CSV table of C-alpha atoms and ligand atoms in Angstrom, one decimal:
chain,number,residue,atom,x,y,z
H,508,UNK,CA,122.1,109.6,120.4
H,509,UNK,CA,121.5,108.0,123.7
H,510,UNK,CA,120.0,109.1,126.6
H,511,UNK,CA,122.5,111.5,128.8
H,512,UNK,CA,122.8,110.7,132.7
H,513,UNK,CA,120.2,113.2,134.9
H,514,UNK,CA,123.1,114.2,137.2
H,515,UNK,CA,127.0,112.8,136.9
H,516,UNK,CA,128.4,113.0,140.5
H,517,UNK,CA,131.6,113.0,139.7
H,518,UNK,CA,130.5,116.3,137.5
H,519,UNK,CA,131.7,119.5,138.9
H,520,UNK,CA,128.9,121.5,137.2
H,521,UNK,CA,126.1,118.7,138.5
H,522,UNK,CA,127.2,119.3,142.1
H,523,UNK,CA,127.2,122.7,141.7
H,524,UNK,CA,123.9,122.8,140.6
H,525,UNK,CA,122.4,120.2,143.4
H,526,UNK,CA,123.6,122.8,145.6
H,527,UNK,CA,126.6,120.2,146.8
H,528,UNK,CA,129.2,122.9,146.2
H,529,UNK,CA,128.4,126.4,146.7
H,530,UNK,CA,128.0,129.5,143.3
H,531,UNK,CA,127.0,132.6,143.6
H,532,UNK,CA,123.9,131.6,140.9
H,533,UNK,CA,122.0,134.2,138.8
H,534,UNK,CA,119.4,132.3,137.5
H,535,UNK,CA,117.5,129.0,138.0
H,536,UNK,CA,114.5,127.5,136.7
H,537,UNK,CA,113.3,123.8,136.0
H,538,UNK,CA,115.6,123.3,133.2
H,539,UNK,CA,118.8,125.7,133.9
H,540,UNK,CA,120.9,127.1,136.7
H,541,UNK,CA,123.0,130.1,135.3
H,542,UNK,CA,126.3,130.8,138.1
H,543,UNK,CA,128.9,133.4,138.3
H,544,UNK,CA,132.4,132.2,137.1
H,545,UNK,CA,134.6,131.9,139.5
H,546,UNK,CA,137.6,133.0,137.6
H,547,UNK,CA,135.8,135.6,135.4
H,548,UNK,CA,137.6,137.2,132.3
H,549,UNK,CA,135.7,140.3,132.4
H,550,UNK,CA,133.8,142.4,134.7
H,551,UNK,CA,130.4,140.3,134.6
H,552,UNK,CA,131.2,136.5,133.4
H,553,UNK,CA,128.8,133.9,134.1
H,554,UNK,CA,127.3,130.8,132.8
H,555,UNK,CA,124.2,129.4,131.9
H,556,UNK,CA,124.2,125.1,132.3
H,557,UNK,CA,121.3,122.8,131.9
H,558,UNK,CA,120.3,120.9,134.8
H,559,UNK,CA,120.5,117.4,133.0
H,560,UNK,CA,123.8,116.4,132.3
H,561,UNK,CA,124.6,117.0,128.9
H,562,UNK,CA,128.7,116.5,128.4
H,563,UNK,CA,129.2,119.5,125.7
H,564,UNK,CA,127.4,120.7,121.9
H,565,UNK,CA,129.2,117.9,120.4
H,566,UNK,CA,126.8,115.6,122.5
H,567,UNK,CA,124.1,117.3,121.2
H,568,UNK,CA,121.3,116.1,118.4
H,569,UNK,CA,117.9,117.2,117.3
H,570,UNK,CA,116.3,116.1,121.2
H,571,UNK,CA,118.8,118.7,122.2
H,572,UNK,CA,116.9,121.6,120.5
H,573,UNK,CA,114.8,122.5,122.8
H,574,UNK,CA,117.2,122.9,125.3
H,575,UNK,CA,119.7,124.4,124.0
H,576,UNK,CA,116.9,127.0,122.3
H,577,UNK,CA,115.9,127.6,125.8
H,578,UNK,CA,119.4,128.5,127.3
H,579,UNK,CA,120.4,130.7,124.3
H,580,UNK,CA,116.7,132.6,124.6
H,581,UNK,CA,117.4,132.8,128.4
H,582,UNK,CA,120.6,135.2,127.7
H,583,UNK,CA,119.3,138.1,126.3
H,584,UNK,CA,117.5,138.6,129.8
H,585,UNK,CA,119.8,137.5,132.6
H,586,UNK,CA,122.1,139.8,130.9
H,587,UNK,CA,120.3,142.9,131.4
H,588,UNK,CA,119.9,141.5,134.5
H,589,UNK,CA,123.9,141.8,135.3
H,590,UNK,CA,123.8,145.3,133.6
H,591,UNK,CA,124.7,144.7,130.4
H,592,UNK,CA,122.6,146.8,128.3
H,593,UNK,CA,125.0,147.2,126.5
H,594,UNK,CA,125.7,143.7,124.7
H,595,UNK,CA,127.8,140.8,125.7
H,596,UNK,CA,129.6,137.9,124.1
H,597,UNK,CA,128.4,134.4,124.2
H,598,UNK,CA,131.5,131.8,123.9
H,599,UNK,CA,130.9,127.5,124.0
H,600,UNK,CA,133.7,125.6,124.2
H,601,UNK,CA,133.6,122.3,123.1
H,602,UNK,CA,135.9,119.3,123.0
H,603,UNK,CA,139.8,119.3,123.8
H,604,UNK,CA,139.7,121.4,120.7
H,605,UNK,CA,137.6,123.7,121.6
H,606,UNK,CA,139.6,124.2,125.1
H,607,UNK,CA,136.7,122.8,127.3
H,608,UNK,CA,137.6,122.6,131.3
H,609,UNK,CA,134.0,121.2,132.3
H,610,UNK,CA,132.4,118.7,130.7
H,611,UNK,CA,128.6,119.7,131.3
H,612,UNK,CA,127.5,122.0,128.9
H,613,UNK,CA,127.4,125.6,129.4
H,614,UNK,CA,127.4,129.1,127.9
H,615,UNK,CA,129.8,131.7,128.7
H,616,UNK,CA,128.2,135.5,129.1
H,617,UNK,CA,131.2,137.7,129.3
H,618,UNK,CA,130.9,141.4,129.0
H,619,UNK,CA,131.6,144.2,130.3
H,620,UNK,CA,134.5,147.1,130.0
H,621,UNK,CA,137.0,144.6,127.0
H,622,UNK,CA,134.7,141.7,127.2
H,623,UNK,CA,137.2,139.5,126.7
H,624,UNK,CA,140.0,140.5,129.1
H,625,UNK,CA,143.2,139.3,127.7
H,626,UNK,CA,142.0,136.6,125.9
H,627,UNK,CA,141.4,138.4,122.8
H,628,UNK,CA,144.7,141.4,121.1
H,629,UNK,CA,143.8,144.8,120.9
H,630,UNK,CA,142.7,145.4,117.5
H,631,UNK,CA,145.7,147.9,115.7
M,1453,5GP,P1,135.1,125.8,129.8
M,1453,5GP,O1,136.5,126.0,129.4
M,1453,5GP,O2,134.8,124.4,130.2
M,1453,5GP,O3,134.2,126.4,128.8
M,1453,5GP,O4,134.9,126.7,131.1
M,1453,5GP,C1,134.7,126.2,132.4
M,1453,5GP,C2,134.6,127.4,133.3
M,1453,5GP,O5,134.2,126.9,134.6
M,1453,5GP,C3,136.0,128.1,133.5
M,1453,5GP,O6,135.8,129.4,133.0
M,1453,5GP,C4,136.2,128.0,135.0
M,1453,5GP,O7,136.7,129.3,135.5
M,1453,5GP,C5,134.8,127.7,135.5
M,1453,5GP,N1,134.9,126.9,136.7
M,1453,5GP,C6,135.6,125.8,137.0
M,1453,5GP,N2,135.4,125.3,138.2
M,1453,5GP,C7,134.4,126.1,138.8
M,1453,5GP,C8,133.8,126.1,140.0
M,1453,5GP,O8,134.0,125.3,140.9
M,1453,5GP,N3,132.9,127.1,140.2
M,1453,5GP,C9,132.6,128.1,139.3
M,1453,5GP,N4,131.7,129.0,139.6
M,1453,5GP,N5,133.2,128.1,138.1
M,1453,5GP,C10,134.1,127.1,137.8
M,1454,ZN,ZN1,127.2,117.6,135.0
Protein backbone atom coordinates (compact mmCIF):
# COMPACT_ATOMS: atom_id res chain seq x y z
CA UNK A 1 0.00 0.00 0.00
CA UNK A 2 1.32 3.50 -0.39
CA UNK A 3 2.38 5.82 1.89
CA UNK A 4 -0.74 7.77 3.64
CA UNK A 5 -0.45 11.81 3.75
CA UNK A 6 1.02 13.06 7.51
CA UNK A 7 -1.93 15.46 7.82
CA UNK A 8 -4.94 15.99 5.07
CA UNK A 9 -6.16 19.67 5.62
CA UNK A 10 -9.14 19.35 4.22
CA UNK A 11 -9.55 16.39 7.06
CA UNK A 12 -11.80 17.19 9.78
CA UNK A 13 -10.12 14.80 12.27
CA UNK A 14 -6.40 16.26 11.09
CA UNK A 15 -7.49 19.72 12.03
CA UNK A 16 -8.87 18.65 15.03
CA UNK A 17 -5.87 17.09 16.05
CA UNK A 18 -3.37 20.11 14.98
CA UNK A 19 -5.36 21.93 17.41
CA UNK A 20 -7.05 24.01 14.29
CA UNK A 21 -10.58 23.21 15.56
CA UNK A 22 -11.20 22.88 19.11
CA UNK A 23 -12.24 18.92 21.20
CA UNK A 24 -12.54 18.45 24.41
CA UNK A 25 -9.39 15.59 23.98
CA UNK A 26 -8.72 12.76 26.53
CA UNK A 27 -5.65 11.57 25.55
CA UNK A 28 -2.65 12.46 23.41
CA UNK A 29 0.70 11.08 22.85
CA UNK A 30 3.23 11.01 19.81
CA UNK A 31 1.13 8.67 17.79
CA UNK A 32 -2.75 9.30 18.99
CA UNK A 33 -5.00 12.03 20.08
CA UNK A 34 -8.22 10.41 21.65
CA UNK A 35 -11.37 13.34 21.76
CA UNK A 36 -14.83 13.40 23.17
CA UNK A 37 -17.63 13.01 20.51
CA UNK A 38 -19.35 15.64 19.95
CA UNK A 39 -22.66 14.00 19.34
CA UNK A 40 -22.15 11.13 21.88
CA UNK A 41 -24.54 7.97 21.83
CA UNK A 42 -24.10 7.21 25.38
CA UNK A 43 -23.00 8.70 28.47
CA UNK A 44 -19.06 8.62 27.85
CA UNK A 45 -18.40 8.30 23.83
CA UNK A 46 -15.13 9.21 22.58
CA UNK A 47 -12.57 8.36 20.03
CA UNK A 48 -9.19 7.39 19.78
CA UNK A 49 -7.49 8.62 16.05
CA UNK A 50 -3.93 8.31 14.90
CA UNK A 51 -2.08 11.43 14.32
CA UNK A 52 -1.07 10.44 10.68
CA UNK A 53 -3.65 10.34 8.38
CA UNK A 54 -4.84 7.05 7.77
CA UNK A 55 -8.37 7.29 5.72
CA UNK A 56 -10.14 4.05 7.56
CA UNK A 57 -9.21 -0.09 8.34
CA UNK A 58 -9.82 -0.72 4.79
CA UNK A 59 -6.62 1.43 4.13
CA UNK A 60 -4.82 -0.57 6.39
CA UNK A 61 -1.90 -3.37 5.68
CA UNK A 62 0.70 -5.12 7.64
CA UNK A 63 2.84 -1.39 8.23
CA UNK A 64 -0.43 -0.54 9.88
CA UNK A 65 0.01 -3.09 12.68
CA UNK A 66 1.70 -1.37 14.91
CA UNK A 67 -0.54 1.32 14.94
CA UNK A 68 -3.43 0.17 15.04
CA UNK A 69 -1.97 -2.41 18.03
CA UNK A 70 -1.17 0.70 19.79
CA UNK A 71 -4.67 2.45 19.60
CA UNK A 72 -6.56 -0.75 20.52
CA UNK A 73 -3.92 -1.42 23.66
CA UNK A 74 -4.45 2.37 24.55
CA UNK A 75 -8.38 1.59 25.29
CA UNK A 76 -8.39 -0.49 28.00
CA UNK A 77 -6.79 2.50 30.00
CA UNK A 78 -8.33 5.82 28.87
CA UNK A 79 -11.47 3.94 29.59
CA UNK A 80 -10.96 3.63 33.21
CA UNK A 81 -9.97 6.78 32.82
CA UNK A 82 -13.70 8.06 31.77
CA UNK A 83 -15.10 5.73 34.56
CA UNK A 84 -15.81 2.83 32.87
CA UNK A 85 -14.77 0.05 35.11
CA UNK A 86 -17.30 -1.40 34.10
CA UNK A 87 -16.62 -2.36 30.24
CA UNK A 88 -17.30 -0.46 27.14
CA UNK A 89 -17.90 -1.17 23.51
CA UNK A 90 -15.38 -0.48 20.77
CA UNK A 91 -17.24 0.14 17.25
CA UNK A 92 -15.00 1.05 13.65
CA UNK A 93 -16.75 1.95 10.99
CA UNK A 94 -15.46 1.65 7.76
CA UNK A 95 -16.35 2.43 4.15
CA UNK A 96 -19.92 3.71 2.91
CA UNK A 97 -20.78 0.24 4.13
CA UNK A 98 -19.69 0.40 7.15
CA UNK A 99 -21.60 3.94 7.71
CA UNK A 100 -18.29 6.01 8.04
CA UNK A 101 -18.88 10.07 8.56
CA UNK A 102 -14.93 10.82 8.83
CA UNK A 103 -12.49 9.57 6.83
CA UNK A 104 -9.47 9.36 9.26
CA UNK A 105 -9.44 6.45 11.14
CA UNK A 106 -10.76 6.14 14.58
CA UNK A 107 -12.22 3.96 17.37
CA UNK A 108 -15.41 4.56 18.95
CA UNK A 109 -15.44 3.98 23.03
CA UNK A 110 -19.03 4.09 23.98
CA UNK A 111 -20.27 3.08 27.28
CA UNK A 112 -21.97 3.83 29.90
CA UNK A 113 -25.78 3.31 31.34
CA UNK A 114 -27.17 1.24 27.40
CA UNK A 115 -23.91 1.76 25.69
CA UNK A 116 -25.39 2.09 22.64
CA UNK A 117 -28.28 4.53 23.12
CA UNK A 118 -30.78 3.90 20.54
CA UNK A 119 -28.65 2.57 18.12
CA UNK A 120 -28.99 -0.91 19.24
CA UNK A 121 -33.22 -2.68 20.22
CA UNK A 122 -33.83 -3.73 23.58
CA UNK A 123 -33.13 -7.33 23.64
CA UNK A 124 -37.01 -9.16 24.40
P1 LIG B 1 -17.86 7.61 11.96
O1 LIG B 1 -19.27 7.40 11.50
O2 LIG B 1 -17.00 8.17 10.88
O3 LIG B 1 -17.30 6.37 12.62
O4 LIG B 1 -17.95 8.64 13.14
C1 LIG B 1 -17.57 9.97 13.06
C2 LIG B 1 -17.92 10.59 14.38
O5 LIG B 1 -17.31 11.84 14.45
C3 LIG B 1 -19.42 10.80 14.60
O6 LIG B 1 -19.83 10.06 15.74
C4 LIG B 1 -19.55 12.30 14.81
O7 LIG B 1 -20.46 12.63 15.84
C5 LIG B 1 -18.14 12.71 15.17
N1 LIG B 1 -17.79 14.05 14.73
C6 LIG B 1 -18.03 14.62 13.50
N2 LIG B 1 -17.55 15.87 13.46
C7 LIG B 1 -16.98 16.10 14.68
C8 LIG B 1 -16.31 17.22 15.24
O8 LIG B 1 -16.13 18.27 14.62
N3 LIG B 1 -15.87 17.10 16.52
C9 LIG B 1 -16.05 15.94 17.24
N4 LIG B 1 -15.57 15.93 18.51
N5 LIG B 1 -16.68 14.87 16.75
C10 LIG B 1 -17.14 14.94 15.47
ZN1 LIG C 1 -7.18 13.19 8.78
Amino acid sequence: MTTPPAHDPACIFCRIIRGELPSRRVYEDDDLFAFHDIHPIAPVHFMIAPKLHVESLAQCGPAQAPLLGKMLAKAGELASGQGLADGFRTIINTGRGGGQEVYHLHIHIVGGPRPLGAMLPRQA
